[in-house]
mmCIF file of C-alpha atoms and ligand atoms in Angstrom:
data_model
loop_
_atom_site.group_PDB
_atom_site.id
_atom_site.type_symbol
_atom_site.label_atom_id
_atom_site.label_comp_id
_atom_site.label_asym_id
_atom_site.label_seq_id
_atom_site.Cartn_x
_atom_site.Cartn_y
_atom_site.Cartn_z
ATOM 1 C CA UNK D 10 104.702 53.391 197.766
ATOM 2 C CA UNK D 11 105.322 57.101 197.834
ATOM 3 C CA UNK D 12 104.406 57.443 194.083
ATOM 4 C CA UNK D 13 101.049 55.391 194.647
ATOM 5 C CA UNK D 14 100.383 57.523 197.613
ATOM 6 C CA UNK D 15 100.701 61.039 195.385
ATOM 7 C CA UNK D 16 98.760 59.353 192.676
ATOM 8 C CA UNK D 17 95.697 57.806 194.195
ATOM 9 C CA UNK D 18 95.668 61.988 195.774
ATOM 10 C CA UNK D 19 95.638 63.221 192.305
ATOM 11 C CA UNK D 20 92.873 61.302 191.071
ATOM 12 C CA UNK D 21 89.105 61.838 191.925
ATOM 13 C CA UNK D 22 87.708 58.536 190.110
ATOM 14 C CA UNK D 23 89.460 55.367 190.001
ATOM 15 C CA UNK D 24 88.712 51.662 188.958
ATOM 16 C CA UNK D 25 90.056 48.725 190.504
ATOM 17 C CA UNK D 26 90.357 45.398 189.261
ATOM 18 C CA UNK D 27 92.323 41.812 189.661
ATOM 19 C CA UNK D 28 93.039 39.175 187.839
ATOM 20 C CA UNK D 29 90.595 36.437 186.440
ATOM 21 C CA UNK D 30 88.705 33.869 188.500
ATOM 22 C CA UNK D 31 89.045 36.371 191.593
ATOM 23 C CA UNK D 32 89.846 34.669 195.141
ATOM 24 C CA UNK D 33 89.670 36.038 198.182
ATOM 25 C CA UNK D 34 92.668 37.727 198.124
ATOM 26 C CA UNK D 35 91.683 39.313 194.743
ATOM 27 C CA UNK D 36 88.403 40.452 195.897
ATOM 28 C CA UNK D 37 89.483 41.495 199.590
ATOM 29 C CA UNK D 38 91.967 43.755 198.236
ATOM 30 C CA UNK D 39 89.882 45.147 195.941
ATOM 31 C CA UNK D 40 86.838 45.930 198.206
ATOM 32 C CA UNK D 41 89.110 46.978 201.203
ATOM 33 C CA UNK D 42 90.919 49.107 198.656
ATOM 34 C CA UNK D 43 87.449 50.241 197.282
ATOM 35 C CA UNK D 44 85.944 51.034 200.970
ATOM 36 C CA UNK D 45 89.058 52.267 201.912
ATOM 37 C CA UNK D 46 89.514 55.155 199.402
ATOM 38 C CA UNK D 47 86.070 56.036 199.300
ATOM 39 C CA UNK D 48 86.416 57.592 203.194
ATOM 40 C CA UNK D 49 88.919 59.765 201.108
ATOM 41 C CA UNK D 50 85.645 60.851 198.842
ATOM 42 C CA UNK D 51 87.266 59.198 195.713
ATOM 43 C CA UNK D 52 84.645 57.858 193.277
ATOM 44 C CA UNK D 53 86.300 54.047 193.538
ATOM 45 C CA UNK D 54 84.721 51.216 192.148
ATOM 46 C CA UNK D 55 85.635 47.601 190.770
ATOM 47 C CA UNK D 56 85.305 46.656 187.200
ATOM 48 C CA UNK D 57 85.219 43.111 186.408
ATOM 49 C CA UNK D 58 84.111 39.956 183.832
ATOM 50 C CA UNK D 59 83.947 37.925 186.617
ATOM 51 C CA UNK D 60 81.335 37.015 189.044
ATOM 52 C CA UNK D 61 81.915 36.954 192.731
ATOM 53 C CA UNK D 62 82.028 33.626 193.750
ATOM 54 C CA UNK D 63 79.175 32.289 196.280
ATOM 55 C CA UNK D 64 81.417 31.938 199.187
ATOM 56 C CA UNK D 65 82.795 35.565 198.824
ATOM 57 C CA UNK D 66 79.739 37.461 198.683
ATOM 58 C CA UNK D 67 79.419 37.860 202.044
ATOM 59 C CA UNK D 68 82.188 40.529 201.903
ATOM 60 C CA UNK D 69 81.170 44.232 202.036
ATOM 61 C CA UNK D 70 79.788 45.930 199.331
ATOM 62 C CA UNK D 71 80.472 42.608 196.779
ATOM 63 C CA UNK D 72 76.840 43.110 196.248
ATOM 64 C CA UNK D 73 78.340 46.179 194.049
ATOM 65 C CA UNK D 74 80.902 43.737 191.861
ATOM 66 C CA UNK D 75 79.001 42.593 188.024
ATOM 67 C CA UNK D 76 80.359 40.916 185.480
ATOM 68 C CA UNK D 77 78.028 43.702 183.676
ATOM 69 C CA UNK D 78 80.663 46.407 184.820
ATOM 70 C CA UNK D 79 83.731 45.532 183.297
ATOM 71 C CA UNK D 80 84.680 48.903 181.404
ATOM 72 C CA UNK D 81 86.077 51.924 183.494
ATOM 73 C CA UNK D 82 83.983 55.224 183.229
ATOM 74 C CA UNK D 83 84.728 57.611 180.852
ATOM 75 C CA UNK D 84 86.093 59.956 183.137
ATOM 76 C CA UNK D 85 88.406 57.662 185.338
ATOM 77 C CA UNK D 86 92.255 58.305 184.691
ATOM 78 C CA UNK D 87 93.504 56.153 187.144
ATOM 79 C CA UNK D 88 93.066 52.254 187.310
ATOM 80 C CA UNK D 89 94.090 50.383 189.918
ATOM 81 C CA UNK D 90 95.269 46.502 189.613
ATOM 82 C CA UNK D 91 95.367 44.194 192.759
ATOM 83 C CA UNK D 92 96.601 40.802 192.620
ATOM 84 C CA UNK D 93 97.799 40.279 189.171
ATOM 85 C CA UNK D 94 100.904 39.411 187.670
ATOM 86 C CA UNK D 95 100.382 40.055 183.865
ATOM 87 C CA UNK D 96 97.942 41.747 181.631
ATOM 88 C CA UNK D 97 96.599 38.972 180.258
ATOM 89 C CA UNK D 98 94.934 37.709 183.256
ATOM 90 C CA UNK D 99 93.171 41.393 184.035
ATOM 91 C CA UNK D 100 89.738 41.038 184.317
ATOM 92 C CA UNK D 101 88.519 44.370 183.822
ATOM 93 C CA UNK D 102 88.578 45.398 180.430
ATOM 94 C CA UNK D 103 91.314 47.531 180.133
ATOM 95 C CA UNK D 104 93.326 48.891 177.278
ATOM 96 C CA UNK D 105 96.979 49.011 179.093
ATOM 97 C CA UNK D 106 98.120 51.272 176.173
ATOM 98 C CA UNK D 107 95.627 53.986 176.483
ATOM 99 C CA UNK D 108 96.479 57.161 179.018
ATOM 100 C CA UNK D 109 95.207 55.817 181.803
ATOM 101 C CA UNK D 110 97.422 55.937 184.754
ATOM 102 C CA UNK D 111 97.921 52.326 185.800
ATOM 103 C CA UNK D 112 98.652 51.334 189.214
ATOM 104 C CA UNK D 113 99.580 47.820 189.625
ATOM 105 C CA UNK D 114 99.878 46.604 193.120
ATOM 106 C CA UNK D 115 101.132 42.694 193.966
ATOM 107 C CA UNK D 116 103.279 40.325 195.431
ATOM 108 C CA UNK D 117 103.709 37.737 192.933
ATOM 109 C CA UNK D 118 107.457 37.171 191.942
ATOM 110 C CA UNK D 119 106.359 36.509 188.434
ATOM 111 C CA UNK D 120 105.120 39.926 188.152
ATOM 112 C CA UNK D 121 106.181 41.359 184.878
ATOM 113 C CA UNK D 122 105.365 45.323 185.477
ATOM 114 C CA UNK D 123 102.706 45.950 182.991
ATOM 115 C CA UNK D 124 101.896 49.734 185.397
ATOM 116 C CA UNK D 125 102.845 52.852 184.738
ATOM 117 C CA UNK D 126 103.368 52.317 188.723
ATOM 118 C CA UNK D 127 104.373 49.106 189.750
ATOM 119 C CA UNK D 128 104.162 48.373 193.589
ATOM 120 C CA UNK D 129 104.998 44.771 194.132
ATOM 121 C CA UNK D 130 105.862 43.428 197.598
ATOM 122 C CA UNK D 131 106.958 39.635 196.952
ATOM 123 C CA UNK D 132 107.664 39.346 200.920
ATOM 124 C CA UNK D 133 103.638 40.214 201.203
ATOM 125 C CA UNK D 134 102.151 36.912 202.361
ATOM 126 C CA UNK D 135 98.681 38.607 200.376
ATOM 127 C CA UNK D 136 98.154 41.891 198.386
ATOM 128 C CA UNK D 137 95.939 42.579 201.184
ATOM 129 C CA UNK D 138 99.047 43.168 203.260
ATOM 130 C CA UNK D 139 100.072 45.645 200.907
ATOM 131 C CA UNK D 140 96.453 47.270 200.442
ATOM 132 C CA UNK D 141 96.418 47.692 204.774
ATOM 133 C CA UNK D 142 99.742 49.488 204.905
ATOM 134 C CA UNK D 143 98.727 51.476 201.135
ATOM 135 C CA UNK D 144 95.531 52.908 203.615
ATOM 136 C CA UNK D 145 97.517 53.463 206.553
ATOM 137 C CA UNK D 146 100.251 55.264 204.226
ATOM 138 C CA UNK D 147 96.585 57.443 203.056
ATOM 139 C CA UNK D 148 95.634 57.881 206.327
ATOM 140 C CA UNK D 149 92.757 55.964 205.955
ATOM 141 C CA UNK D 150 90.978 54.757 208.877
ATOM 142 C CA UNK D 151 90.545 51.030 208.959
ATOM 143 C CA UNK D 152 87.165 49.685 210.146
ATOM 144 C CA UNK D 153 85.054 46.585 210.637
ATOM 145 C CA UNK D 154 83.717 46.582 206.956
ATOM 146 C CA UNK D 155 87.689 47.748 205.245
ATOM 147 C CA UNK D 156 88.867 45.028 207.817
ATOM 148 C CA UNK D 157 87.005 42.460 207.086
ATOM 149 C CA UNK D 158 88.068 42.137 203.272
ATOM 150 C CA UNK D 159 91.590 42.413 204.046
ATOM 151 C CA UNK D 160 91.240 39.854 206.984
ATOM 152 C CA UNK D 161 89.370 37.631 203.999
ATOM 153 C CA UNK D 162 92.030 38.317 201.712
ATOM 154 C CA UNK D 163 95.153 36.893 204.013
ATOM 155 C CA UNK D 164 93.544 33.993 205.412
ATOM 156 C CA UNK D 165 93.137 32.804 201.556
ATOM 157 C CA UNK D 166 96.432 33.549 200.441
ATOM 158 C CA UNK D 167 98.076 32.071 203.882
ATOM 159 C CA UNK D 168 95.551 29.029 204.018
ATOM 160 C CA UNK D 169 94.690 30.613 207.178
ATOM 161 C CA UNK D 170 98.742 31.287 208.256
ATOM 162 C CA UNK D 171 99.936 28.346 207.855
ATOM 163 C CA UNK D 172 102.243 28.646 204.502
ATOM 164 C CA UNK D 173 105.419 29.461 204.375
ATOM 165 C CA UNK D 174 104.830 33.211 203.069
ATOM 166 C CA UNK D 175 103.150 34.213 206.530
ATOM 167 C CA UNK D 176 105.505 36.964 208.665
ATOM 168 C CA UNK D 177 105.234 37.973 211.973
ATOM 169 C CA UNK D 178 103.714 41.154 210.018
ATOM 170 C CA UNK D 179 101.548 38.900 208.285
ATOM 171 C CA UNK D 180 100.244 37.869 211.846
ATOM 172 C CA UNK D 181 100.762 41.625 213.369
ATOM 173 C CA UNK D 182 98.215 42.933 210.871
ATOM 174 C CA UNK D 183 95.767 40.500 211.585
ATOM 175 C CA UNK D 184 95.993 41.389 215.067
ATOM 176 C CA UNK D 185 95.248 44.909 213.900
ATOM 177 C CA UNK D 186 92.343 43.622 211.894
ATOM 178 C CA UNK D 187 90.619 41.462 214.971
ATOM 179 C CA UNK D 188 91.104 44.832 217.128
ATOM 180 C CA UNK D 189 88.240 46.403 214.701
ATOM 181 C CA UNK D 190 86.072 43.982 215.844
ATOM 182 C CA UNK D 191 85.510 41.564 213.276
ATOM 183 C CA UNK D 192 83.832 38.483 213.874
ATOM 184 C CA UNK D 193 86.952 36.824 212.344
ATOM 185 C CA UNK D 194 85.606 32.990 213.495
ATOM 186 C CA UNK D 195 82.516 33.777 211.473
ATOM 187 C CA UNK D 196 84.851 34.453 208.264
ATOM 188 C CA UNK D 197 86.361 31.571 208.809
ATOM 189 C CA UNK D 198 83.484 29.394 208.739
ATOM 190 C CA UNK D 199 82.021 31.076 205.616
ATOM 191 C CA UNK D 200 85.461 30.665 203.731
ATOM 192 C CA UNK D 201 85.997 26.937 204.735
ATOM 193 C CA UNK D 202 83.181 25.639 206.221
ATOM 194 C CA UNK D 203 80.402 26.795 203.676
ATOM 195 C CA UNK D 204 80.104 24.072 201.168
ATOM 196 C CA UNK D 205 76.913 22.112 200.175
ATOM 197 C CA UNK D 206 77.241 18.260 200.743
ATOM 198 C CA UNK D 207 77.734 17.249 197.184
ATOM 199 C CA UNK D 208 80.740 19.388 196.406
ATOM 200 C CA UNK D 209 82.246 17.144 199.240
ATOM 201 C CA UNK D 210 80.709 14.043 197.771
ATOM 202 C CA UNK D 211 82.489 15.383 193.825
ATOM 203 C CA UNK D 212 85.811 15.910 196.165
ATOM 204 C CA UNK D 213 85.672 12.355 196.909
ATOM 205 C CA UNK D 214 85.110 10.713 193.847
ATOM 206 C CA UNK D 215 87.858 13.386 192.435
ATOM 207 C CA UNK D 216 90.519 12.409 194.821
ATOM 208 C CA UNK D 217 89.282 8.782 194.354
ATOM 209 C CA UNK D 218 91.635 9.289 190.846
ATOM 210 C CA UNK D 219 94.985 10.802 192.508
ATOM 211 C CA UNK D 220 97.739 8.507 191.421
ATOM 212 C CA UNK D 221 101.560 7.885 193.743
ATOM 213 C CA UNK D 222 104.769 8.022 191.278
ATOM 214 C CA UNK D 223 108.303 8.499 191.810
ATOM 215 C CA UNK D 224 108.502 6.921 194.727
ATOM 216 C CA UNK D 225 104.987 8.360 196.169
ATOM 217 C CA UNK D 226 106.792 11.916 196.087
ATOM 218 C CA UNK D 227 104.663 13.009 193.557
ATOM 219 C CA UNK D 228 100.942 13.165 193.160
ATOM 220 C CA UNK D 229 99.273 13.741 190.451
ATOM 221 C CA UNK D 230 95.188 14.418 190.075
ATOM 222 C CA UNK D 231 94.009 14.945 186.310
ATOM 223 C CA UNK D 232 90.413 15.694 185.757
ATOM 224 C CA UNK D 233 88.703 16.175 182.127
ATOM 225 C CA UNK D 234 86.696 19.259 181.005
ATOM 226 C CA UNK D 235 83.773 18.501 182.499
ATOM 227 C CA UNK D 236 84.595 17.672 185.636
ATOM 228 C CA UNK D 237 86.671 20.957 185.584
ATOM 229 C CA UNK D 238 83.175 22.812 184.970
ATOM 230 C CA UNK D 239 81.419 21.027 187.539
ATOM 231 C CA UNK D 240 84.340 21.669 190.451
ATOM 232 C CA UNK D 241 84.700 25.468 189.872
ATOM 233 C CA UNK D 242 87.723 26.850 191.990
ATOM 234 C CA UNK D 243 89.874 24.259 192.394
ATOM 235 C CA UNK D 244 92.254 25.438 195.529
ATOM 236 C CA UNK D 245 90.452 23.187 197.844
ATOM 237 C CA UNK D 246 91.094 19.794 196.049
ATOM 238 C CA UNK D 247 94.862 20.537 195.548
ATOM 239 C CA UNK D 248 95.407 21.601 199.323
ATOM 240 C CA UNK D 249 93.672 18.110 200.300
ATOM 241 C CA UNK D 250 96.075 16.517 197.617
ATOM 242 C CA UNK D 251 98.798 17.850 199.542
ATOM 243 C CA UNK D 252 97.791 16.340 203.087
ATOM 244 C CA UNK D 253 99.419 12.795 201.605
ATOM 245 C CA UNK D 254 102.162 12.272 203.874
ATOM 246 C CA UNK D 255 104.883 10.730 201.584
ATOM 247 C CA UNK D 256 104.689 13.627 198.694
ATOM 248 C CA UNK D 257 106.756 16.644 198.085
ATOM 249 C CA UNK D 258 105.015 17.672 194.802
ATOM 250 C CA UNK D 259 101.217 17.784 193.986
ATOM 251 C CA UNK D 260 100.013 18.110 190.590
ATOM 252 C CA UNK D 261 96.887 18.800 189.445
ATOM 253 C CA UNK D 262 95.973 18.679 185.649
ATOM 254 C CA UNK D 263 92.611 20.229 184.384
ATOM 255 C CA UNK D 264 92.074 19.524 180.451
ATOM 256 C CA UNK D 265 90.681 23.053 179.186
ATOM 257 C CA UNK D 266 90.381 24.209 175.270
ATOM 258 C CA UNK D 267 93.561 25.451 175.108
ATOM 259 C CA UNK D 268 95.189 22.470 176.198
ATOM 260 C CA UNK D 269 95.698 21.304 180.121
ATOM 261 C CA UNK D 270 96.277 23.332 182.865
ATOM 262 C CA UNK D 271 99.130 22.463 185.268
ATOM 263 C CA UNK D 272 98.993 23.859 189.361
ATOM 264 C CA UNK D 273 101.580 22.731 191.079
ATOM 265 C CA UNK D 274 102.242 22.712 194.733
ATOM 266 C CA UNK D 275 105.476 21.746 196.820
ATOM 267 C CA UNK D 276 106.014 21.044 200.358
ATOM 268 C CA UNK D 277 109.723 21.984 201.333
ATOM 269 C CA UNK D 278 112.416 21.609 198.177
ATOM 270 C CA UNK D 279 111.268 21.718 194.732
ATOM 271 C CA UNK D 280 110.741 25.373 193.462
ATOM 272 C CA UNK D 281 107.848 24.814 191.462
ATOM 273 C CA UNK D 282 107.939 28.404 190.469
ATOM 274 C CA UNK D 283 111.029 27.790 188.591
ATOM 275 C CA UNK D 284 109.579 24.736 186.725
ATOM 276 C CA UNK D 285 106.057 27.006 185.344
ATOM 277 C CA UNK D 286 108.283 29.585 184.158
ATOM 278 C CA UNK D 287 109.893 27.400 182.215
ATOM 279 C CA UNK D 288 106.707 26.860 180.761
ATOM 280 C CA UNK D 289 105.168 30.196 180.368
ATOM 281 C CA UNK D 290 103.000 30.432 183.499
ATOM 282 C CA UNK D 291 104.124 31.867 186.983
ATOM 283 C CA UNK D 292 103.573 31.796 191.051
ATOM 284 C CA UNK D 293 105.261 31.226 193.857
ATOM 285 C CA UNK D 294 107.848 29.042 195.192
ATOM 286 C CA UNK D 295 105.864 26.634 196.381
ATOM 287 C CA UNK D 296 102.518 27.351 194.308
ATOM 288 C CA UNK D 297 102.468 27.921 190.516
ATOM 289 C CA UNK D 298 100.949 26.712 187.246
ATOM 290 C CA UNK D 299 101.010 27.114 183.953
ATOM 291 C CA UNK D 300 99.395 26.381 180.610
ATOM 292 C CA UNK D 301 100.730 23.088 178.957
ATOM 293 C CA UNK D 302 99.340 24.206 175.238
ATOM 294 C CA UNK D 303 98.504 21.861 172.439
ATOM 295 C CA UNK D 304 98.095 18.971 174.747
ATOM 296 C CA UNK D 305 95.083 17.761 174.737
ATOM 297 C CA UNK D 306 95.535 14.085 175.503
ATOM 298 C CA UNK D 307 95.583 13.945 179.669
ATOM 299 C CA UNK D 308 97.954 11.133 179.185
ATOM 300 C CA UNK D 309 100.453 12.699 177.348
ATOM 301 C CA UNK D 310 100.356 15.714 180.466
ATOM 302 C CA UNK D 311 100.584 13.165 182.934
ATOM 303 C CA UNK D 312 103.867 11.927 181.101
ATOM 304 C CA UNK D 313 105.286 15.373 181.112
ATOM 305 C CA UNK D 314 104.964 16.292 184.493
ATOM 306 C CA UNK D 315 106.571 13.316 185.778
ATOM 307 C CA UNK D 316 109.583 13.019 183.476
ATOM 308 C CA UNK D 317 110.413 16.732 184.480
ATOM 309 C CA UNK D 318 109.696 16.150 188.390
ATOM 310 C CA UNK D 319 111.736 13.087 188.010
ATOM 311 C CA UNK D 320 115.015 14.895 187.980
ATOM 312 C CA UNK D 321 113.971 16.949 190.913
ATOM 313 C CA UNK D 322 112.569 14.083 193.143
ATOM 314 C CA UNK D 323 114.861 11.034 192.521
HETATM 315 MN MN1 MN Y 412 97.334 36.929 196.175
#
């Protein structure tokens, strides 16, 4: 933390970025981080190709975030990467090889170190843990609009405390947060309770195809391409998936070009982690996914999720 600390002093201008699809903990670390080291005077500002989605552009300053600012200024040395466990899921463009100093600041365990700096808390329920002590470590002063996006950022990553990555500090700086005044019910709402009555309505005739197996320990939801596009961020779906009472693994399959993306979710024993490395992809013990490539035939997915849950849940 030391080393970030001396670096983000050196530089003057610095870009921050996360990975692709942003959530709320991608884009409240980034803005906090953003808001955060501009009271320093540092020219900060987030490149990205992605837009911010609808429900986080309430958050200060997103207004700033385009997908037509994806390139770091000529003059920035320093980039700064929140949330993001391996280059190819940066969505800034960024050349890793160039001179650029490169900060990289997480706490997935499937982190592979792509920064010259790597600061990578896997006990951090959210980077945003990590970006409020980073600005207390700077000195920073946190207020309503800094607080805010960090507040935004744990409540996604914790599904508002309540997985198993939360800590008493996880919970300690929230209390900080609330102290600045932040009308944290009001967050809440616009996170969760913000969505227009037909993305409900697709919800139900998605969940309408969840299927039991292995005993109804496993779930498994598989959508096509299309349905994919029309759903967007699919978080939601797979944490009402996981509200079945007899399961211990969700899956939910999404057919893309490339073949059909896995996420997997657990509730107490399988490390699902474990199971998307073995496939290329990463996450967390109990959240991960990965890529199943070439396999293009839903059916055919289906099949190979179960046959390698079945040794884990029989
Ligand atoms: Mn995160």
């Amino acid at each position: 933390m030391n080393r970030v600390i001396q670096n983000i002093l050196h530089f003057n201008s610095i870009a921050i970025t996360y990975h692709q699809s942003p959530d709320g903990d991608a884009l409240g670390s980034a803005l906090g981080l953003m808001l955060g080291l501009r009271k320093l005077g540092k020219d900060a500002y987030i490149i990205s190709r992605d837009r911010v989605p609808d429900i986080y552009r309430f958050l200060p300053s997103a207004i700033e975030v385009s997908e037509d600012f994806a390139s770091p200024k000529e003059n920035t040395k320093c980039l700064i990467i929140v949330d993001c466990g391996n280059v190819e899921r940066i969505s800034g463009n960024i050349d890793i090889s160039d001179s650029r100093t490169i900060i990289n600041l997480d706490h997935h365990l499937s982190n592979n170190e792509y920064g010259d700096i790597n600061y990578v808390d896997t006990s951090a329920s959210a980077t945003g843990e990590i970006i409020y002590s980073l600005l207390k470590g700077l000195n920073v002063p946190i207020d309503a609009s800094i607080a805010e996006c960090l507040y935004t950022a744990i409540i996604t990553d914790t599904g508002s405390f309540k997985y198993p990555g939360t800590t008493s500090n996880t919970h300690s700086i929230a209390g900080d947060l609330i102290n600045t005044g932040i009308n944290f019910p009001l967050i809440h709402r616009r996170i969760f309770e913000n969505k227009p009555l037909q993305k409900l309505k697709l919800y139900g005739q998605l969940l309408d195809k969840i299927e039991l197996f292995l005993n109804d320990r496993l779930a498994i939801l598989a959508i096509n391409k299309e349905q994919g596009e029309t759903l967007g961020d699919n978080a939601e779906i797979i944490s009402l998936q996981m509200q079945i009472d007899t399961i211990e693994v969700g899956a939910f399959l999404k057919q893309v070009d490339e073949g059909v993306k896995v996420s997997l979710r657990s509730k107490e024993k399988v490390d699902v982690r474990k199971i998307a490395e073995s496939f290329g992809g990463g996450g967390h013990e109990r959240a991960a996914g990965f890529l199943l490539k070439d396999i293009n035939y839903i059916e055919k997915a289906k099949e190979t999720i179960i046959s390698i849950l079945e040794k884990e849940l029989i």
